[in-house]
Short mmCIF file of C-alpha atoms and ligand atoms in Angstrom, two decimals:
data_model
loop_
_atom_site.label_atom_id
_atom_site.label_comp_id
_atom_site.label_asym_id
_atom_site.label_seq_id
_atom_site.Cartn_x
_atom_site.Cartn_y
_atom_site.Cartn_z
CA MET A 66 -21.04 0.60 -10.75
CA ALA A 67 -18.05 -1.08 -12.34
CA LEU A 68 -14.59 -0.43 -11.39
CA LYS A 69 -13.63 3.19 -12.15
CA THR A 70 -10.98 3.80 -14.84
CA ALA A 71 -8.12 6.13 -14.05
CA LYS A 72 -9.84 8.84 -16.16
CA GLU A 73 -13.15 8.44 -14.42
CA TYR A 74 -11.36 8.73 -11.09
CA VAL A 75 -9.68 11.99 -12.06
CA GLU A 76 -13.03 13.31 -13.34
CA SER A 77 -14.75 12.31 -10.14
CA LEU A 78 -12.28 14.43 -8.19
CA ARG A 79 -13.44 17.49 -10.13
CA ARG A 80 -16.92 17.13 -8.60
CA LEU A 81 -15.48 17.55 -5.02
CA LYS A 82 -15.76 20.95 -3.47
CA LEU A 83 -12.71 20.95 -1.37
CA ASP A 84 -11.67 23.83 0.85
CA LEU A 85 -7.95 23.57 0.03
CA TYR A 86 -5.08 25.99 0.68
CA MET A 87 -1.50 25.91 -0.64
CA PHE A 88 1.17 28.59 -0.69
CA GLY A 89 -1.18 31.01 1.12
CA GLU A 90 -3.89 30.72 -1.45
CA LYS A 91 -7.21 28.85 -1.81
CA VAL A 92 -6.78 26.39 -4.70
CA GLU A 93 -9.80 26.09 -6.89
CA ASN A 94 -8.68 23.94 -9.73
CA TRP A 95 -6.53 21.60 -7.79
CA VAL A 96 -6.85 18.64 -10.22
CA ASP A 97 -4.76 20.43 -12.79
CA ASN A 98 -2.42 22.20 -10.39
CA PRO A 99 1.17 21.29 -11.42
CA VAL A 100 2.28 20.82 -7.73
CA ILE A 101 -0.67 18.45 -6.93
CA ARG A 102 -1.25 16.60 -10.17
CA PRO A 103 1.64 14.17 -9.91
CA SER A 104 0.10 12.89 -6.64
CA ILE A 105 -3.28 12.42 -8.40
CA ASN A 106 -1.48 10.47 -11.12
CA ALA A 107 -0.02 8.13 -8.45
CA VAL A 108 -3.47 7.32 -7.05
CA ALA A 109 -4.89 7.05 -10.61
CA MET A 110 -2.49 4.24 -11.11
CA THR A 111 -4.37 2.16 -8.56
CA TYR A 112 -7.38 2.44 -10.68
CA LYS A 113 -5.57 1.79 -13.98
CA VAL A 114 -4.01 -1.43 -12.88
CA ALA A 115 -7.45 -2.87 -12.07
CA HIS A 116 -8.28 -2.70 -15.76
CA GLU A 117 -5.08 -4.36 -16.97
CA PRO A 118 -5.98 -8.00 -17.92
CA GLU A 119 -2.74 -9.49 -16.69
CA LEU A 120 -3.06 -7.74 -13.29
CA GLU A 121 -6.73 -8.34 -12.81
CA GLU A 122 -6.22 -10.96 -10.06
CA LEU A 123 -3.72 -8.84 -8.18
CA ALA A 124 -5.51 -5.47 -8.47
CA SER A 125 -9.06 -6.49 -8.07
CA THR A 126 -10.95 -9.11 -6.00
CA GLU A 127 -14.46 -10.26 -5.02
CA SER A 128 -16.15 -8.17 -2.39
CA MET A 129 -16.69 -9.93 0.90
CA LEU A 130 -19.91 -7.87 1.32
CA THR A 131 -21.56 -8.16 -2.13
CA GLY A 132 -19.64 -10.76 -4.11
CA GLU A 133 -19.14 -8.07 -6.81
CA LYS A 134 -15.75 -7.40 -8.37
CA VAL A 135 -14.08 -4.51 -6.55
CA ASN A 136 -10.75 -2.73 -6.59
CA ARG A 137 -8.41 -4.36 -4.10
CA PHE A 138 -7.81 -0.95 -2.43
CA ALA A 139 -11.50 -0.91 -1.48
CA SER A 140 -11.67 -4.48 -0.32
CA LEU A 141 -11.77 -6.57 2.85
CA PHE A 142 -9.06 -9.17 3.08
CA LYS A 143 -10.81 -12.62 2.81
CA SER A 144 -7.73 -14.76 3.28
CA THR A 145 -3.91 -14.72 3.87
CA ASP A 146 -3.74 -14.98 0.06
CA ASP A 147 -5.45 -11.58 -0.18
CA LEU A 148 -2.96 -10.19 2.30
CA VAL A 149 -0.03 -11.53 0.17
CA LYS A 150 -1.65 -10.11 -2.99
CA LYS A 151 -2.01 -6.76 -1.31
CA VAL A 152 1.76 -6.53 -0.62
CA LYS A 153 2.65 -7.79 -4.09
CA LEU A 154 0.34 -5.17 -5.66
CA GLN A 155 2.02 -2.38 -3.47
CA ARG A 156 5.42 -3.42 -4.63
CA LEU A 157 4.31 -3.33 -8.26
CA LEU A 158 2.80 0.11 -7.79
CA GLY A 159 5.91 1.34 -5.95
CA GLN A 160 7.87 0.26 -9.03
CA ARG A 161 5.45 1.90 -11.46
CA THR A 162 5.20 5.27 -9.70
CA GLY A 163 8.42 5.49 -7.70
CA SER A 164 6.28 7.25 -5.13
CA CYS A 165 3.58 6.94 -2.58
CA PHE A 166 0.29 6.09 -4.31
CA GLN A 167 -1.69 7.04 -1.20
CA ARG A 168 -4.61 4.71 -1.36
CA CYS A 169 -3.37 2.01 1.06
CA VAL A 170 -4.19 3.99 4.20
CA GLY A 171 -7.95 3.76 3.46
CA MET A 172 -7.80 0.11 2.62
CA ASP A 173 -5.91 -0.67 5.86
CA ALA A 174 -8.31 1.58 7.93
CA VAL A 175 -11.36 -0.08 6.35
CA ASN A 176 -10.16 -3.54 7.39
CA ALA A 177 -9.33 -2.35 10.95
CA VAL A 178 -12.61 -0.59 11.53
CA PHE A 179 -14.57 -3.59 10.06
CA SER A 180 -13.21 -6.02 12.57
CA THR A 181 -13.10 -3.63 15.55
CA THR A 182 -16.75 -2.55 15.08
CA TYR A 183 -17.81 -6.12 15.01
CA GLU A 184 -16.15 -6.82 18.36
CA MET A 185 -17.54 -3.62 19.82
CA ASP A 186 -21.11 -4.63 18.88
CA GLN A 187 -20.52 -8.00 20.49
CA LYS A 188 -19.68 -6.44 23.77
CA TYR A 189 -21.92 -3.42 23.87
CA GLY A 190 -24.95 -4.41 21.63
CA THR A 191 -24.21 -1.34 19.47
CA GLU A 192 -24.83 -1.24 15.77
CA TYR A 193 -21.56 0.18 14.47
CA HIS A 194 -20.72 -2.87 12.34
CA GLN A 195 -23.91 -2.83 10.37
CA ARG A 196 -23.52 0.88 9.74
CA PHE A 197 -19.91 0.32 8.62
CA ARG A 198 -20.88 -2.44 6.26
CA ALA A 199 -23.49 -0.21 4.62
CA TRP A 200 -20.96 2.72 4.26
CA LEU A 201 -18.33 0.24 2.85
CA ALA A 202 -20.83 -1.10 0.34
CA TYR A 203 -21.36 2.48 -0.85
CA VAL A 204 -17.55 2.96 -1.12
CA GLN A 205 -17.10 -0.20 -3.10
CA GLY A 206 -20.12 0.32 -5.32
CA ASN A 207 -18.78 3.72 -6.36
CA ASP A 208 -15.04 2.64 -6.28
CA LEU A 209 -14.22 5.60 -4.05
CA CYS A 210 -10.82 6.51 -2.69
CA VAL A 211 -10.77 6.49 1.04
CA GLN A 212 -8.22 8.33 3.23
CA GLY A 213 -7.51 6.78 6.62
CA ALA A 214 -7.33 9.57 9.16
CA MET A 215 -5.52 8.53 12.33
CA THR A 216 -2.63 10.78 13.29
CA ASP A 217 -3.74 13.57 15.63
CA VAL A 218 -1.61 16.68 16.01
CA LYS A 219 -1.05 15.65 19.64
CA GLY A 220 0.09 19.01 21.22
CA ASP A 221 2.09 18.30 24.40
CA ARG A 222 3.15 14.70 23.85
CA GLY A 223 3.54 14.28 27.64
CA LEU A 224 -0.16 14.85 28.26
CA SER A 225 -3.22 12.73 27.53
CA PRO A 226 -5.96 14.17 25.19
CA SER A 227 -8.27 15.47 27.91
CA LYS A 228 -5.28 17.05 29.81
CA GLN A 229 -4.13 19.17 27.00
CA VAL A 230 -4.16 22.98 27.45
CA ASP A 231 -5.99 23.20 24.16
CA LEU A 232 -8.55 20.42 24.11
CA ASP A 233 -8.59 20.20 20.35
CA MET A 234 -5.16 18.63 20.10
CA PHE A 235 -6.87 15.23 19.50
CA VAL A 236 -10.06 14.95 17.35
CA HIS A 237 -12.99 14.72 19.73
CA VAL A 238 -16.77 14.70 19.98
CA VAL A 239 -17.98 18.15 20.96
CA GLU A 240 -21.71 17.61 20.70
CA ARG A 241 -23.94 14.59 20.62
CA ARG A 242 -27.26 15.26 18.86
CA SER A 243 -30.35 13.13 18.02
CA ASP A 244 -29.17 13.07 14.35
CA GLY A 245 -25.51 12.69 14.88
CA ILE A 246 -22.36 14.08 16.37
CA VAL A 247 -20.11 17.18 15.92
CA ILE A 248 -16.35 16.63 15.97
CA ARG A 249 -13.44 18.99 16.19
CA GLY A 250 -9.66 18.74 15.98
CA ALA A 251 -7.07 18.18 13.22
CA LYS A 252 -5.24 15.17 11.66
CA ALA A 253 -1.64 15.76 10.72
CA ASN A 254 0.44 14.35 7.86
CA GLN A 255 -2.62 12.98 6.10
CA THR A 256 -1.65 10.95 3.00
CA GLY A 257 -3.75 11.72 -0.02
CA THR A 258 -6.62 13.61 1.58
CA VAL A 259 -6.93 15.91 -1.40
CA ASN A 260 -7.11 12.91 -3.75
CA SER A 261 -9.78 11.05 -1.71
CA HIS A 262 -13.54 11.16 -1.79
CA GLU A 263 -13.99 10.10 1.87
CA MET A 264 -11.95 10.08 4.98
CA LEU A 265 -12.20 7.39 7.72
CA VAL A 266 -11.35 8.92 11.09
CA MET A 267 -9.91 6.73 13.87
CA PRO A 268 -8.48 7.46 17.26
CA THR A 269 -4.66 7.81 17.34
CA LEU A 270 -3.79 6.01 20.59
CA ARG A 271 -5.12 3.98 23.55
CA MET A 272 -7.84 6.00 25.38
CA THR A 273 -8.98 5.86 28.92
CA GLU A 274 -12.38 6.65 30.56
CA GLU A 275 -11.51 10.30 30.93
CA ASP A 276 -10.63 10.48 27.26
CA LYS A 277 -13.77 8.77 26.01
CA ASP A 278 -14.86 11.81 23.89
CA TYR A 279 -11.66 11.22 21.89
CA ALA A 280 -12.52 7.62 21.25
CA VAL A 281 -14.27 8.41 17.98
CA SER A 282 -14.39 6.82 14.51
CA CYS A 283 -16.49 7.96 11.67
CA ALA A 284 -16.61 8.57 7.85
CA ILE A 285 -16.71 12.09 6.36
CA PRO A 286 -16.72 13.25 2.81
CA THR A 287 -13.47 15.18 2.15
CA ASP A 288 -15.57 18.18 1.07
CA ALA A 289 -17.91 18.21 4.12
CA GLU A 290 -18.76 21.48 5.80
CA GLY A 291 -15.99 22.37 8.25
CA VAL A 292 -13.29 20.34 6.61
CA HIS A 293 -10.26 22.61 5.76
CA LEU A 294 -7.22 21.14 3.96
CA ILE A 295 -3.77 22.71 4.09
CA TYR A 296 -1.28 21.19 1.62
CA GLY A 297 2.04 20.06 3.08
CA ARG A 298 5.29 21.31 1.50
CA GLN A 299 7.78 18.90 -0.04
CA SER A 300 11.47 19.53 -0.57
CA CYS A 301 11.92 21.14 -4.04
CA ASP A 302 8.18 21.28 -4.71
CA THR A 303 8.35 24.53 -6.67
CA ARG A 304 10.59 22.81 -9.21
CA LYS A 305 7.19 21.48 -10.45
CA LEU A 306 6.16 25.00 -11.33
CA GLU A 307 9.21 25.55 -13.64
CA GLU A 308 9.33 25.05 -17.30
CA GLY A 309 10.63 21.58 -18.40
CA ASP A 310 10.60 18.37 -16.51
CA ILE A 311 14.22 17.29 -15.97
CA ASP A 312 14.74 19.11 -12.70
CA VAL A 313 11.70 17.38 -11.01
CA GLY A 314 13.22 14.02 -11.34
CA ASN A 315 10.21 11.77 -11.19
CA TYR A 316 8.23 14.12 -13.38
CA ALA A 317 4.88 12.24 -13.48
CA PHE A 318 4.21 10.95 -10.01
CA GLY A 319 4.48 12.10 -6.39
CA GLY A 320 3.12 11.68 -2.84
CA GLN A 321 0.81 14.02 -0.89
CA GLU A 322 0.53 14.93 2.81
CA VAL A 323 -2.17 17.32 4.17
CA LEU A 324 -2.95 18.97 7.42
CA THR A 325 -6.62 18.23 7.76
CA VAL A 326 -8.64 20.52 9.91
CA LEU A 327 -12.06 19.34 11.26
CA ASP A 328 -13.68 22.42 12.54
CA ASN A 329 -17.03 21.40 14.12
CA VAL A 330 -17.87 18.84 11.46
CA PHE A 331 -21.29 17.29 11.66
CA VAL A 332 -21.44 13.49 11.20
CA PRO A 333 -24.85 11.67 10.97
CA TRP A 334 -25.13 8.54 13.09
CA ASP A 335 -25.08 6.25 10.11
CA ARG A 336 -21.50 7.33 9.55
CA VAL A 337 -20.43 6.90 13.18
CA PHE A 338 -18.42 3.82 14.05
CA MET A 339 -17.14 4.45 17.49
CA CYS A 340 -18.33 7.06 19.98
CA GLY A 341 -17.00 6.81 23.45
CA GLU A 342 -16.05 3.09 23.57
CA HIS A 343 -12.57 3.99 24.76
CA ASP A 344 -11.57 0.39 25.59
CA PHE A 345 -11.75 -0.41 21.83
CA SER A 346 -9.56 2.45 20.67
CA VAL A 347 -6.45 0.45 21.18
CA MET A 348 -7.71 -2.47 19.05
CA MET A 349 -8.55 -0.20 16.25
CA VAL A 350 -5.11 1.57 16.47
CA GLU A 351 -3.14 -1.70 16.69
CA ARG A 352 -5.00 -3.44 13.93
CA PHE A 353 -4.70 -0.42 11.62
CA ALA A 354 -0.99 -0.13 12.44
CA GLY A 355 -0.53 -3.91 11.75
CA TYR A 356 -1.97 -3.50 8.35
CA HIS A 357 -0.19 -0.32 7.45
CA ARG A 358 3.18 -1.53 8.79
CA GLN A 359 2.51 -4.64 6.54
CA SER A 360 1.89 -2.26 3.63
CA TYR A 361 5.42 -0.82 3.91
CA GLY A 362 6.77 -4.25 3.06
CA GLY A 363 5.20 -3.59 -0.37
CA CYS A 364 5.53 -0.01 -1.39
CA LYS A 365 8.99 0.67 0.10
CA PRO A 366 10.73 -2.29 -1.66
CA GLY A 367 8.90 -1.23 -4.84
CA ILE A 368 10.27 2.32 -4.56
CA GLY A 369 13.63 0.83 -3.55
CA ASP A 370 13.71 -1.25 -6.86
CA VAL A 371 13.55 2.02 -8.75
CA ILE A 372 16.45 3.46 -6.67
CA ILE A 373 18.55 0.47 -7.30
CA GLY A 374 17.81 0.70 -11.01
CA ALA A 375 18.82 4.33 -10.98
CA ALA A 376 22.04 3.60 -9.07
CA ALA A 377 22.94 0.75 -11.48
CA ALA A 378 22.14 3.05 -14.51
CA MET A 379 24.47 5.73 -13.02
CA ALA A 380 27.20 3.08 -12.69
CA ASP A 381 26.72 2.24 -16.37
CA TYR A 382 26.75 5.93 -17.43
CA ASN A 383 29.84 6.53 -15.38
CA GLY A 384 31.58 3.56 -17.07
CA VAL A 385 32.03 1.44 -13.78
CA PRO A 386 29.35 -1.26 -13.82
CA ARG A 387 31.86 -4.00 -13.32
CA ALA A 388 33.78 -2.38 -10.49
CA ALA A 389 33.90 -4.83 -7.66
CA HIS A 390 32.78 -2.32 -4.97
CA ILE A 391 29.89 -1.08 -7.14
CA ARG A 392 28.60 -4.67 -7.70
CA ASP A 393 28.93 -5.28 -4.02
CA LYS A 394 26.87 -2.06 -3.17
CA ILE A 395 24.19 -3.03 -5.64
CA ALA A 396 24.11 -6.54 -4.15
CA GLU A 397 23.67 -4.96 -0.67
CA MET A 398 20.86 -2.75 -1.92
CA ASN A 399 19.05 -5.73 -3.48
CA HIS A 400 19.51 -7.54 -0.14
CA LEU A 401 17.90 -4.68 1.76
CA VAL A 402 14.83 -4.39 -0.47
CA GLU A 403 14.26 -8.14 -0.56
CA THR A 404 14.55 -8.21 3.25
CA LEU A 405 11.82 -5.56 3.49
CA HIS A 406 9.62 -7.45 1.03
CA ALA A 407 10.21 -10.77 2.82
CA CYS A 408 8.92 -9.12 6.09
CA GLY A 409 5.86 -7.86 4.36
CA LEU A 410 5.15 -11.44 2.92
CA ALA A 411 5.88 -13.13 6.17
CA CYS A 412 3.37 -10.97 8.18
CA SER A 413 0.84 -11.64 5.51
CA THR A 414 1.07 -15.43 5.28
CA GLU A 415 1.05 -15.53 9.08
CA GLY A 416 -2.21 -13.47 9.10
CA TRP A 417 -5.23 -14.68 11.07
CA LYS A 418 -9.05 -14.53 10.77
CA THR A 419 -10.81 -12.01 12.89
CA SER A 420 -14.23 -12.70 14.57
CA ALA A 421 -15.71 -10.41 11.82
CA GLY A 422 -14.41 -12.71 9.15
CA ASN A 423 -11.76 -10.57 7.52
CA TYR A 424 -7.98 -11.35 7.93
CA GLN A 425 -5.48 -9.46 10.01
CA SER A 426 -1.80 -9.36 9.29
CA ASP A 427 0.50 -10.72 11.94
CA ILE A 428 1.03 -7.77 14.16
CA LEU A 429 4.43 -8.67 15.54
CA LEU A 430 5.98 -9.42 12.18
CA ALA A 431 4.33 -6.30 10.59
CA ASN A 432 5.98 -4.13 13.28
CA VAL A 433 9.29 -5.86 12.62
CA CYS A 434 8.75 -5.07 8.97
CA LYS A 435 8.11 -1.46 9.60
CA GLN A 436 11.05 -1.21 12.03
CA ASN A 437 13.34 -2.32 9.17
CA VAL A 438 11.70 0.29 6.94
CA THR A 439 12.72 3.03 9.39
CA ARG A 440 16.41 2.06 8.50
CA PHE A 441 16.92 0.43 5.16
CA PRO A 442 15.72 3.19 2.89
CA TYR A 443 18.36 5.50 4.52
CA GLU A 444 21.05 2.95 3.60
CA LEU A 445 19.49 2.57 0.09
CA CYS A 446 19.67 6.27 -0.45
CA ARG A 447 23.18 6.47 0.98
CA LEU A 448 24.41 3.83 -1.43
CA ALA A 449 22.62 5.35 -4.42
CA GLU A 450 24.18 8.74 -3.70
CA ASP A 451 27.54 7.01 -3.22
CA ILE A 452 27.34 5.31 -6.56
CA ALA A 453 25.86 8.24 -8.50
CA GLY A 454 28.41 10.75 -7.22
CA GLY A 455 28.23 14.29 -5.89
CA ALA A 456 26.48 15.55 -8.96
CA VAL A 457 23.26 14.31 -7.36
CA VAL A 458 23.24 17.65 -5.50
CA THR A 459 25.17 19.85 -7.82
CA VAL A 460 23.80 19.24 -11.31
CA PRO A 461 22.90 22.53 -13.08
CA SER A 462 19.31 23.37 -13.97
CA GLU A 463 17.51 22.29 -17.14
CA LYS A 464 17.34 25.99 -18.10
CA ASP A 465 21.10 26.13 -18.16
CA PHE A 466 21.27 22.84 -19.98
CA ARG A 467 19.05 24.33 -22.75
CA HIS A 468 20.82 27.70 -22.62
CA PRO A 469 22.24 28.91 -26.01
CA VAL A 470 25.53 29.95 -24.40
CA VAL A 471 26.38 27.61 -21.53
CA GLY A 472 24.33 24.55 -22.56
CA LYS A 473 27.10 23.19 -24.76
CA TYR A 474 29.45 23.26 -21.81
CA ILE A 475 27.09 21.19 -19.70
CA GLU A 476 26.57 18.87 -22.64
CA LYS A 477 30.39 18.42 -22.94
CA TYR A 478 31.48 18.36 -19.36
CA LEU A 479 28.74 16.37 -17.68
CA LYS A 480 29.09 13.55 -20.08
CA GLY A 481 30.00 10.08 -18.83
CA VAL A 482 30.57 7.19 -21.28
CA ALA A 483 30.56 8.21 -24.89
CA ASP A 484 27.44 6.42 -26.04
CA VAL A 485 25.02 7.78 -23.38
CA PRO A 486 23.56 11.20 -23.98
CA THR A 487 24.39 13.75 -21.26
CA GLU A 488 20.67 14.41 -20.89
CA ASP A 489 20.03 10.87 -19.85
CA ARG A 490 22.81 11.14 -17.26
CA ILE A 491 21.29 14.40 -15.87
CA ARG A 492 17.86 12.89 -15.82
CA MET A 493 19.02 9.96 -13.82
CA LEU A 494 20.87 12.22 -11.31
CA THR A 495 17.72 14.29 -10.76
CA LEU A 496 15.63 11.14 -10.32
CA ILE A 497 18.06 10.06 -7.50
CA HIS A 498 17.90 13.53 -6.15
CA CYS A 499 14.17 13.66 -6.07
CA MET A 500 13.69 10.18 -4.64
CA SER A 501 16.31 10.70 -2.02
CA PHE A 502 15.48 14.21 -0.82
CA GLY A 503 11.87 14.77 -1.54
CA LEU A 504 8.92 14.92 -4.00
CA THR A 505 8.14 11.29 -4.05
CA ALA A 506 6.58 9.96 -0.95
CA PRO A 507 7.17 12.91 -0.03
CA SER A 508 10.61 11.78 0.76
CA TYR A 509 11.63 8.13 0.65
CA ARG A 510 13.63 8.60 3.83
CA THR A 511 11.52 10.61 6.25
CA GLU A 512 8.29 8.98 5.05
CA SER A 513 9.91 5.61 5.71
CA LEU A 514 10.85 6.85 9.20
CA HIS A 515 7.65 8.36 10.48
CA GLY A 516 4.90 7.00 8.07
CA ALA A 517 2.79 4.28 9.64
CA GLY A 518 4.26 5.22 13.04
CA SER A 519 7.66 6.38 14.20
CA PRO A 520 10.36 3.82 15.24
CA GLN A 521 9.55 3.88 18.88
CA ALA A 522 5.91 2.96 18.24
CA GLN A 523 7.04 -0.32 16.64
CA ARG A 524 9.44 -1.05 19.49
CA ILE A 525 6.66 -0.73 22.02
CA MET A 526 4.50 -3.20 19.86
CA ILE A 527 7.44 -5.53 19.45
CA GLU A 528 7.90 -5.63 23.17
CA ARG A 529 4.09 -6.04 23.81
CA GLN A 530 3.72 -8.84 21.19
CA THR A 531 6.80 -10.92 22.12
CA ASP A 532 6.24 -13.86 24.43
CA MET A 533 9.25 -13.23 26.78
CA ASP A 534 8.11 -15.86 29.28
CA LEU A 535 8.47 -18.50 26.64
CA LYS A 536 12.02 -17.28 25.73
CA LYS A 537 13.05 -17.29 29.42
CA ARG A 538 11.58 -20.81 29.84
CA LEU A 539 13.54 -22.02 26.96
CA ALA A 540 16.73 -20.70 28.34
CA ARG A 541 16.01 -22.05 31.88
CA SER A 542 15.31 -25.44 30.43
CA LEU A 543 18.51 -25.62 28.42
CA ALA A 544 20.56 -24.29 31.36
CA GLY A 545 19.25 -27.14 33.50
CA ILE A 546 17.46 -24.85 35.83
CA ASP A 547 13.96 -26.26 34.92
CA LYS A 548 13.78 -30.05 34.84
CA ARG A 549 12.88 -31.50 31.44
CA GLU A 550 11.61 -34.89 30.53
CA ASP A 551 12.41 -34.93 26.77
CA VAL A 552 16.20 -35.56 26.83
CA LEU A 553 17.33 -38.93 25.96
CA ALA A 554 19.49 -40.49 28.59
FE1 SF4 B 1044 0.67 3.13 0.46
FE2 SF4 B 1044 3.21 3.20 1.06
FE3 SF4 B 1044 1.93 5.43 0.60
FE4 SF4 B 1044 1.45 4.20 2.81
S1 SF4 B 1044 3.43 5.12 2.22
S2 SF4 B 1044 -0.08 4.96 1.42
S3 SF4 B 1044 1.66 2.03 2.10
S4 SF4 B 1044 2.32 3.80 -0.83
FE1 FE B 1045 2.81 6.32 4.29
#
């Protein structure tokens, strides 16, 4: 099948029979639900760009499995050039949607599971890799959206999976049958599950022998028996239920996070890609994290570009675009987003070929990238709020703006420069509000902090990946403690 169009993607979602709950009710027509639809529009953009002739090279590629043309979000990375294109595509989509477009997690998971299963088979003589290739060919052939399911709910963070009071705090195998396995547990903060056809389950951390039932990776249709989805709230989400679109800010696009419950879900063997090989869980986790922390060097600068544009527009509307301190703040904002993107590009060009043949982003640099992402978006939001002014959090509602009695006062008193309509100024304020506080990714800030792993996770990886012996040797040598031969007399 050719690449799906955005419309075909949306229609394909209607065929899923999800068990989805939101605001205490089962949601039947979730595709047209006003709270959920913006997040579907954001994913749909990943399908749309693949059909734009000028973006063809960025948004689609040749399948490493079949040689067919596939959407980049369903592809294996065949080179460092593919890794670079991935990050550039993510920046472009961040700019287009101003939100999380959700499909990267699956792309990153696919690449991590591909290379890990290959190495598992080499060591254990298992057949996970062949199974995975067959499943991925099905995903690519149907241009499916895959959700990468890693983050377990974790319970008591001080205890390992098998030592928890409730043994379901990490997804685990509860039964091994001749035809497959049964798994139970829940994955938290799952990006885009409701908008995906498949989920690719992975372990969430390094596992030991006693936790081997928790070392499990498999693919599950999002509407499989036993999968229950509970929609995550976002700040200001009920604004989407109101009449009008001004108060929503980014009225067309948004992110989505879901609590995904796996209640005794049966998975046939041909969809199982790890089952007890606990010594490979860390490889899968670190490679996935390496990819997804690279991804943040694409989407986050893209969304940052929109915030910078909104801040600069507010400076124009307020009549102060040439003020020295405003220009300096805008310059600082641009420096921040370009630094994020530079990190995303750096870990891509420094990528390396795995034994399975696909390319892995440089794990140290990807973690440095994500560590910066845990900080810079906060500063970007702070500067945008600074430039825009306090009205970001005090602007009256659209209903008041349209009101026959008080509307005229808002029109008059919230005006900035004479030639910009008050409505434009209010729209820009609510855009900054929504991007800064919620509704987009779901929030540019908190998502940047915890998405793809909380800050400490990167610091652990930075420590693990850094060659400290080398650095000490360098210092010892220059201090004259170690003898060296390469100094000219
Ligand atoms: Fe993609 Fe960024 Fe959303 Fe992750 S947070 S799925 S990288 S857009
Ligand atoms: Fe994310």
